[in-house]
Coordinates of N, CA and C in Angstrom, one line a residue:
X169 N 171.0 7.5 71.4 CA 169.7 7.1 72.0 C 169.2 5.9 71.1
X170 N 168.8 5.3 71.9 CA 168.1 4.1 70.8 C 166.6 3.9 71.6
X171 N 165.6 4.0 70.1 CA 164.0 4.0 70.5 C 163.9 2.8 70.2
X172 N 162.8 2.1 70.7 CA 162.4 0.3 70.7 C 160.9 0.2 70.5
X173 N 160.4 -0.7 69.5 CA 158.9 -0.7 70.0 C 159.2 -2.3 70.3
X174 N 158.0 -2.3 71.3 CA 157.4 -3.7 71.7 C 155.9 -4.0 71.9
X175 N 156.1 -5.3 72.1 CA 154.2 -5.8 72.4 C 154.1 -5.5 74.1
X176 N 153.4 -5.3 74.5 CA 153.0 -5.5 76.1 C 153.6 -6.5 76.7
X177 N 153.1 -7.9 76.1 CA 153.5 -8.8 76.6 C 155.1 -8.8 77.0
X178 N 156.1 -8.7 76.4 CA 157.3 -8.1 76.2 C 157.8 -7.1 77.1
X179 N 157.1 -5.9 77.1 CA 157.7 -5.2 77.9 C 157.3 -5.1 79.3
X180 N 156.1 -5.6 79.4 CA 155.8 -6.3 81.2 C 156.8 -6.8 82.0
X181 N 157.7 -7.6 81.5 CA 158.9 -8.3 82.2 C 159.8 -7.0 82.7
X182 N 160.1 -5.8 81.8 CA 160.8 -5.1 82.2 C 161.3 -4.8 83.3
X183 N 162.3 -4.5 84.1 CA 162.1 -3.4 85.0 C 163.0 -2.2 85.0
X184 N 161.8 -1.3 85.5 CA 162.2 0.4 85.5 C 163.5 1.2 85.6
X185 N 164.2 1.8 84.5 CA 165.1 2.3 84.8 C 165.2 4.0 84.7
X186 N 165.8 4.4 84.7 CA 165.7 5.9 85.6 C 166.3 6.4 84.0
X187 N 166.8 6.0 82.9 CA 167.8 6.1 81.9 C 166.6 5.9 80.9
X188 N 165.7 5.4 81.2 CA 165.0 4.9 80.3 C 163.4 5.7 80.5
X189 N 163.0 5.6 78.8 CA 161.8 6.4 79.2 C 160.4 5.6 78.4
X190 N 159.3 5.8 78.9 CA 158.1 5.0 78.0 C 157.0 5.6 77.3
X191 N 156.6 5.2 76.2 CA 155.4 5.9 75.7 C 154.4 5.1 75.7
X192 N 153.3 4.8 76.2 CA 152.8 3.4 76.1 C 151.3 4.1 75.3
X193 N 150.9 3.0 74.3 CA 150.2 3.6 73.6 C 148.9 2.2 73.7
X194 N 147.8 2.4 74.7 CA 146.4 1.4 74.8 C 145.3 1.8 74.1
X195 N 144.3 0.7 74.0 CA 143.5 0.5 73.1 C 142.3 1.6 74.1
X196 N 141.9 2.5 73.9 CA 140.6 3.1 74.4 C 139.7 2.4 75.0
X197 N 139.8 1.2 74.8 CA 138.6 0.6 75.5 C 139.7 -0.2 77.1
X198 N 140.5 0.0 77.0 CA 142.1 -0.3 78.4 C 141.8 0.8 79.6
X199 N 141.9 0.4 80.8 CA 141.8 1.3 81.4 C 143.3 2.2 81.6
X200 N 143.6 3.0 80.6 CA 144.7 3.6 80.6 C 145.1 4.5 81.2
X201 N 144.1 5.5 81.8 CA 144.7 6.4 83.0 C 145.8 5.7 84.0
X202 N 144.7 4.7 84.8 CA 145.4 4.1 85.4 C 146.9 3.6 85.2
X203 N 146.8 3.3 83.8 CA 148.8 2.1 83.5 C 149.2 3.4 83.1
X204 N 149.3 4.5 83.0 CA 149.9 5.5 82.9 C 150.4 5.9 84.3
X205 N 149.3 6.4 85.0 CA 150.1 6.2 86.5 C 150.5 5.4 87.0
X206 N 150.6 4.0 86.9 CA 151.4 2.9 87.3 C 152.4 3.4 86.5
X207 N 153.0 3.2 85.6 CA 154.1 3.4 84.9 C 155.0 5.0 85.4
X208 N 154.3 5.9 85.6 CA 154.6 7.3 86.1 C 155.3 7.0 87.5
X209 N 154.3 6.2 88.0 CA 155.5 5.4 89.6 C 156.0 4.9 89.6
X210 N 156.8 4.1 88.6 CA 157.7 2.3 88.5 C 158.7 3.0 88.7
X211 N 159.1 4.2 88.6 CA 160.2 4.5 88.1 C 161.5 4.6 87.2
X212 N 160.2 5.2 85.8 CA 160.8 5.0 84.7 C 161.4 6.7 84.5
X213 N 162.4 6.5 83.7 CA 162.8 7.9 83.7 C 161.8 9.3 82.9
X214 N 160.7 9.1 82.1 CA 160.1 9.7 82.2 C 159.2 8.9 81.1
X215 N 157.6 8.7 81.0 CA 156.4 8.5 80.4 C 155.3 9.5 80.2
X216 N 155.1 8.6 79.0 CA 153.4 9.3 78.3 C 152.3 8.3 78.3
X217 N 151.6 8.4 78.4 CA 150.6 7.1 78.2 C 149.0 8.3 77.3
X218 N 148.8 7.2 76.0 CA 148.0 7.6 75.2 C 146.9 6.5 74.8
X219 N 145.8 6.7 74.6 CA 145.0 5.6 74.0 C 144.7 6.2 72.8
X220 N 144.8 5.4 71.6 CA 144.0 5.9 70.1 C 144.0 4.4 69.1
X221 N 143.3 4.1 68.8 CA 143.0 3.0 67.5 C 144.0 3.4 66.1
X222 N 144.4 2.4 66.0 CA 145.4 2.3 65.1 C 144.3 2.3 63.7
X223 N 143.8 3.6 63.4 CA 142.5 3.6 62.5 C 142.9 5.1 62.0
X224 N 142.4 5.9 60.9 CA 141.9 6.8 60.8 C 140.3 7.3 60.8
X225 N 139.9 8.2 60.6 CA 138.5 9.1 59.9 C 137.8 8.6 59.3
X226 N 138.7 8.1 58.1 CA 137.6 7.4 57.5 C 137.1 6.1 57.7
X227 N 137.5 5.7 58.5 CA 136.5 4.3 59.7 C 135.2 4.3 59.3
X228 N 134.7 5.7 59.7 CA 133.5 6.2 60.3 C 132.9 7.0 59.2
X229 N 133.4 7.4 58.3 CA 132.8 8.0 56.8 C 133.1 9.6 57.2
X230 N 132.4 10.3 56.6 CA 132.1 11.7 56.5 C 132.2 12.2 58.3
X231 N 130.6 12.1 58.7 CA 131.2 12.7 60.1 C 132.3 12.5 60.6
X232 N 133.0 11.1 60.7 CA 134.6 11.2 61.2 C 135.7 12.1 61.6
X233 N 135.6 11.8 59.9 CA 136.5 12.6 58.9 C 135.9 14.3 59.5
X234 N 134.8 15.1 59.5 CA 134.9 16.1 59.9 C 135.3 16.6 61.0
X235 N 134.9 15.3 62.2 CA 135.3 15.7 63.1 C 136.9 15.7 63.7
X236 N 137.4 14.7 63.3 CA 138.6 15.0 63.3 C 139.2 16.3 62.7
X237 N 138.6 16.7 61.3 CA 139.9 18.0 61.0 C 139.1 18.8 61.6
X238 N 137.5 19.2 62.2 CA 137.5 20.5 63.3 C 138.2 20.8 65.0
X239 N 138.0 19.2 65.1 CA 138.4 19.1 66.8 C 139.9 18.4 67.3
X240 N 140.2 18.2 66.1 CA 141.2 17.2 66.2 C 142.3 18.0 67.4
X241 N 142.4 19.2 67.4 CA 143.4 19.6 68.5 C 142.6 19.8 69.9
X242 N 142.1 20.0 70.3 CA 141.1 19.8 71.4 C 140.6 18.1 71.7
X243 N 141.3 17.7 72.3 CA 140.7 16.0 73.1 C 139.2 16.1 73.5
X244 N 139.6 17.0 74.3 CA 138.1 16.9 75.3 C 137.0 17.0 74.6
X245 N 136.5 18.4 73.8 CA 135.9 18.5 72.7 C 135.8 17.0 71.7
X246 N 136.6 16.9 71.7 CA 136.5 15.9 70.0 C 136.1 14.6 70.6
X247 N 136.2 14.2 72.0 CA 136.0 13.1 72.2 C 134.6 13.1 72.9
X248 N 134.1 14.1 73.5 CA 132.3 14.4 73.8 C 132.0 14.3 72.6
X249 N 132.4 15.0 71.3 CA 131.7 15.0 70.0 C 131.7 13.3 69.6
X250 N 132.6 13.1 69.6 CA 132.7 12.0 68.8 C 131.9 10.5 70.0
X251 N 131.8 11.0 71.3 CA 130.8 9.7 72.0 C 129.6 10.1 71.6
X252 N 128.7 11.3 71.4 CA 127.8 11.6 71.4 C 127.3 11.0 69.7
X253 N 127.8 11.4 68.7 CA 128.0 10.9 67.5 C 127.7 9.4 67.0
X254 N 129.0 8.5 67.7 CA 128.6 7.3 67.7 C 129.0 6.4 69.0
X255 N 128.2 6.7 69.9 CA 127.8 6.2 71.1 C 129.0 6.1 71.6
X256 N 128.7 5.3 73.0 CA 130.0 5.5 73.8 C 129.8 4.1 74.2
X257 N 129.6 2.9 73.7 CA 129.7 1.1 73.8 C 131.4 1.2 73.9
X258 N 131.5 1.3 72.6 CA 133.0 1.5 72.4 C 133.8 2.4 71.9
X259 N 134.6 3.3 72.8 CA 134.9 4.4 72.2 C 135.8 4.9 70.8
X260 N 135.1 5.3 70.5 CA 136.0 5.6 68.9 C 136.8 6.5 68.7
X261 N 137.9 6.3 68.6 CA 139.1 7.2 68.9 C 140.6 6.8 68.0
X262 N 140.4 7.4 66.9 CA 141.6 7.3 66.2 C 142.4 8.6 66.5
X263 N 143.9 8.1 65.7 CA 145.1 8.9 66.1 C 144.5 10.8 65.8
X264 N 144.6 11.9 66.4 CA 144.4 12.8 66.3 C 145.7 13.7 67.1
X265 N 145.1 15.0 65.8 CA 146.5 16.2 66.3 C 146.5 16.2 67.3
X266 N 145.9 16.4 68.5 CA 146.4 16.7 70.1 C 147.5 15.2 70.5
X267 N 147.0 14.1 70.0 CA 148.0 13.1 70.3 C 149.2 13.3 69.9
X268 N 149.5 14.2 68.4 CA 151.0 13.8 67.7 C 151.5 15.4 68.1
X269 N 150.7 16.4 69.3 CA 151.6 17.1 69.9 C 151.8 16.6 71.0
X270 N 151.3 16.2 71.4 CA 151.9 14.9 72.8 C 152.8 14.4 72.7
X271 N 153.4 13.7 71.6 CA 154.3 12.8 71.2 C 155.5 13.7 70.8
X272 N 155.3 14.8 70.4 CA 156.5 15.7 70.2 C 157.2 16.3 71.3
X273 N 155.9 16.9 72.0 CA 156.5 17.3 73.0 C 156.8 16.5 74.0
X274 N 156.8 15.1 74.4 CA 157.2 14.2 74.7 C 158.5 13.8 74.7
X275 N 158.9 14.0 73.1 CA 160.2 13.6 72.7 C 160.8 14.8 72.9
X276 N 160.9 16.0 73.1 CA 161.4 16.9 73.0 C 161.9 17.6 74.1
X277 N 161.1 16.9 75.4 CA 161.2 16.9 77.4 C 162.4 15.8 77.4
X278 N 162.6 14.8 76.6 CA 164.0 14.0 76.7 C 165.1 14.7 77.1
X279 N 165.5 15.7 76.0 CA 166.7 16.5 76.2 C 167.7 16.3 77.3
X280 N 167.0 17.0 78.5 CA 167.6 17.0 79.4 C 167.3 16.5 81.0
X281 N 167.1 14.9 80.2 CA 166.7 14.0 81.6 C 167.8 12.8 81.4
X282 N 168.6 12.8 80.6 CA 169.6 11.7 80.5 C 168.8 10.4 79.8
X283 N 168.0 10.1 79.0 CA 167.5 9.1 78.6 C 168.4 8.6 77.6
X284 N 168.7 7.1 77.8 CA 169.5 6.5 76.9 C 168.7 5.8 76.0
X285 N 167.3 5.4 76.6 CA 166.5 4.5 75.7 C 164.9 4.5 75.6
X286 N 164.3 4.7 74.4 CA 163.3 4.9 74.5 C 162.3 3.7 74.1
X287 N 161.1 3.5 74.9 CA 160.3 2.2 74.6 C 159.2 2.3 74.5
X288 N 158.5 2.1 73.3 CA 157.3 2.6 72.5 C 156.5 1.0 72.6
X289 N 155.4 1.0 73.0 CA 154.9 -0.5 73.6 C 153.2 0.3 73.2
X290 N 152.7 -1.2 72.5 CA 151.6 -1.2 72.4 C 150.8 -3.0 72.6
X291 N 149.8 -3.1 72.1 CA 149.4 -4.3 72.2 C 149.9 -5.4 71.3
X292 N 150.7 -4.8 70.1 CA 150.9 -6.4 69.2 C 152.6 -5.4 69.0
X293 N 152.8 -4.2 69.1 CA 153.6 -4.0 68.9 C 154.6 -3.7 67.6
X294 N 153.2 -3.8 66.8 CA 153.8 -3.4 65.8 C 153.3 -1.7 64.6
X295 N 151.8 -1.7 64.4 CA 151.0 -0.7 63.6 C 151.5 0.9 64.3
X296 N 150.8 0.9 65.7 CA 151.0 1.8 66.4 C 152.4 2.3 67.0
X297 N 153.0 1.2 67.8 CA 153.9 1.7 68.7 C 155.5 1.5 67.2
X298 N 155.1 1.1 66.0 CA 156.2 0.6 65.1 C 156.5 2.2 64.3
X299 N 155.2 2.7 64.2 CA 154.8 4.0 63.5 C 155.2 4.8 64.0
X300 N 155.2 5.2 65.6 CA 155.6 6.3 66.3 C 156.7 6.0 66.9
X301 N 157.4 4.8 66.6 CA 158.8 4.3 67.0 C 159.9 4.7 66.1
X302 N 159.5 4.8 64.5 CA 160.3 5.1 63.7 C 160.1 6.5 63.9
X303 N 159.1 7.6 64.0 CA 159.3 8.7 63.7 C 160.0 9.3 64.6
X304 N 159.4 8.9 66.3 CA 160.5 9.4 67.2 C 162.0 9.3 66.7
X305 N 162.7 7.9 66.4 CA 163.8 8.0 66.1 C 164.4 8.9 65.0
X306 N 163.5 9.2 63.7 CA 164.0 10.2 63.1 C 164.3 11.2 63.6
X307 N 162.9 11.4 64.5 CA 163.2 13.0 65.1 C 164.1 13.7 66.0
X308 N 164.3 12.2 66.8 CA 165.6 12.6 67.4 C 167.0 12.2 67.0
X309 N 167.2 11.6 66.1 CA 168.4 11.3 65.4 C 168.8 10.5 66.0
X310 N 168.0 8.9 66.2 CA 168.1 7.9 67.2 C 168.4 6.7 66.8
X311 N 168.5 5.6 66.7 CA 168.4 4.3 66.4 C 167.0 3.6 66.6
X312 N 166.6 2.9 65.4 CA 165.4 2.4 65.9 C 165.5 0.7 65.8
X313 N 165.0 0.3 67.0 CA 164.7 -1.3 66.4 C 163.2 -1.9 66.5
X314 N 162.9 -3.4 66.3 CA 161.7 -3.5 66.8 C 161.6 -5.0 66.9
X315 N 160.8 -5.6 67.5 CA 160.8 -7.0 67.5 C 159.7 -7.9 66.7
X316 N 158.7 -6.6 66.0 CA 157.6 -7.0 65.2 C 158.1 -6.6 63.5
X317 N 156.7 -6.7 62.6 CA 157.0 -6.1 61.4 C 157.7 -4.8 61.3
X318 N 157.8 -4.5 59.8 CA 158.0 -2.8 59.9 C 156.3 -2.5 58.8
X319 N 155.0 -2.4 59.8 CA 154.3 -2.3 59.2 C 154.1 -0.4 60.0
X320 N 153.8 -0.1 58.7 CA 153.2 1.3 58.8 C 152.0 2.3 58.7
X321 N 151.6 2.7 59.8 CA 150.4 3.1 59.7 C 150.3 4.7 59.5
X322 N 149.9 4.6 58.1 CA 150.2 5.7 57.0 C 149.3 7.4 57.5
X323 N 148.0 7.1 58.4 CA 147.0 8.0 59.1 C 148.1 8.6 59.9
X324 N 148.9 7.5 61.4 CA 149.5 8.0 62.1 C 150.7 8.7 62.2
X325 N 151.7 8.1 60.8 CA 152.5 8.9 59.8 C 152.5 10.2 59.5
X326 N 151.5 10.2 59.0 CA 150.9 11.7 58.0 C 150.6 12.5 59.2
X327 N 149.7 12.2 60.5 CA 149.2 13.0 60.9 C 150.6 13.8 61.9
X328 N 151.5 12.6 62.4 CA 152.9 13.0 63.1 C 153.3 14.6 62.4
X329 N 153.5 13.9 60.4 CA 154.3 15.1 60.0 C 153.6 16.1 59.6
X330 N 152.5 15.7 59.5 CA 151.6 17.3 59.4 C 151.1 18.4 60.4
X331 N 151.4 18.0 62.1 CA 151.5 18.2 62.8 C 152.4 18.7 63.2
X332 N 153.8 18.4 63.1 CA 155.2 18.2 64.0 C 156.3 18.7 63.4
X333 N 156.0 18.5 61.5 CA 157.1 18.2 60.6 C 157.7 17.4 60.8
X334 N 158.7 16.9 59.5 CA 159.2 15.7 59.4 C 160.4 15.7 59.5
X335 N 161.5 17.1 59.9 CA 162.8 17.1 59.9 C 163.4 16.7 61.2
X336 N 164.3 16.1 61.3 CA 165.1 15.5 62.3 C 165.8 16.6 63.5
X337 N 165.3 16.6 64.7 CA 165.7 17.4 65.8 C 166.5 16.8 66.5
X338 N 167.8 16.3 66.1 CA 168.9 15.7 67.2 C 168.6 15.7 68.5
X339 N 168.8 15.5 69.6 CA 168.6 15.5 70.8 C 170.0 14.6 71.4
X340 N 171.0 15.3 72.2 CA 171.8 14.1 72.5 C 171.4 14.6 74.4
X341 N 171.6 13.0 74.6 CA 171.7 12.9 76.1 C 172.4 13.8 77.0
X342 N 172.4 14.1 77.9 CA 172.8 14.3 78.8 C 173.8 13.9 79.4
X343 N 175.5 14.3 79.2 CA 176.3 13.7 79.6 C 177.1 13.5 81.5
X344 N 176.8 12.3 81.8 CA 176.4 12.0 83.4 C 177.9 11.6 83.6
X345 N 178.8 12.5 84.5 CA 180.3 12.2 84.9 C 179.5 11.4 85.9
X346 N 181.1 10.2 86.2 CA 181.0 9.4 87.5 C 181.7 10.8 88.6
X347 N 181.3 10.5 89.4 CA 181.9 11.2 90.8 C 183.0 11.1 91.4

């Protein structure tokens, strides 16, 4: 398997393959439900779509920080708490544990759909989708490339393996005879 991150711009041109799977990761203030279900229709072989600020906790000082380690596994919760907190202009939403079980269990529904390639896409393509590009490939024992830096966002790191752990869960494909 080989995992990929890119910028949006970049992977817009794509088109959908049934072998291939997406994580697409938008800025909260994106209307992302929606490109999640676009993307769920294109006919890719299987997607996630997540919104979170390539930020931690400490953005926002103390409350942040608390509210992430009380709510952090609960979305719904944490994100009433945290609009009510500091308003809802623009929503404040860094990476949290419910996201980096998403992304596990994400990578872990691969198994057994035949996915040859995985494509981790954010807006610049590199903090976010570069961070959960390399860990997916550890985790599955993958190839990783990218077309941006290898910059690392150390919040969405930590929080993957504090969440997930950090040992490598092979995953091989699905082997598809011709007929």
């Amino acid at each position: 398997m080989l995992v990929s991150a890119f910028r949006v711009g970049e992977f817009d041109g794509m088109s959908p393959r049934s072998d291939a799977a997406v994580l697409r990761i938008c800025d909260p203030t994106d209307d992302w439900r929606a490109q999640g279900r676009g993307l769920a229709q294109a006919g890719w072989g299987s997607t996630l779509t997540l919104a979170f600020w390539d930020m931690d906790s400490s953005a926002l000082g103390v409350k942040g920080h608390l509210i992430t380690r009380l709510w952090g596994r609960n979305r719904a919760v944490f994100e009433a708490l945290a609009g009510r907190l500091f308003g809802s202009d623009i929503p404040w939403r860094p990476f949290i544990a419910a996201d980096a079980v998403a992304i596990a269990a994400f990578a872990d529904s691969l198994a057994d759909k035949g996915i040859a390639e995985l494509f981790v896409v954010c807006r610049n393509g590199r903090g976010r989708s570069g961070t959960v590009g390399r860990w997916l490939a550890h985790r599955l024992g993958a190839r990783f490339t990218t077309s941006g830096d290898d910059r690392d966002s150390g919040h969405i790191r930590e929080t993957l393996d504090r969440i997930n752990g950090s040992a490598a869960n092979r995953i091989e494909p699905t082997l598809i005879q011709a007929a």
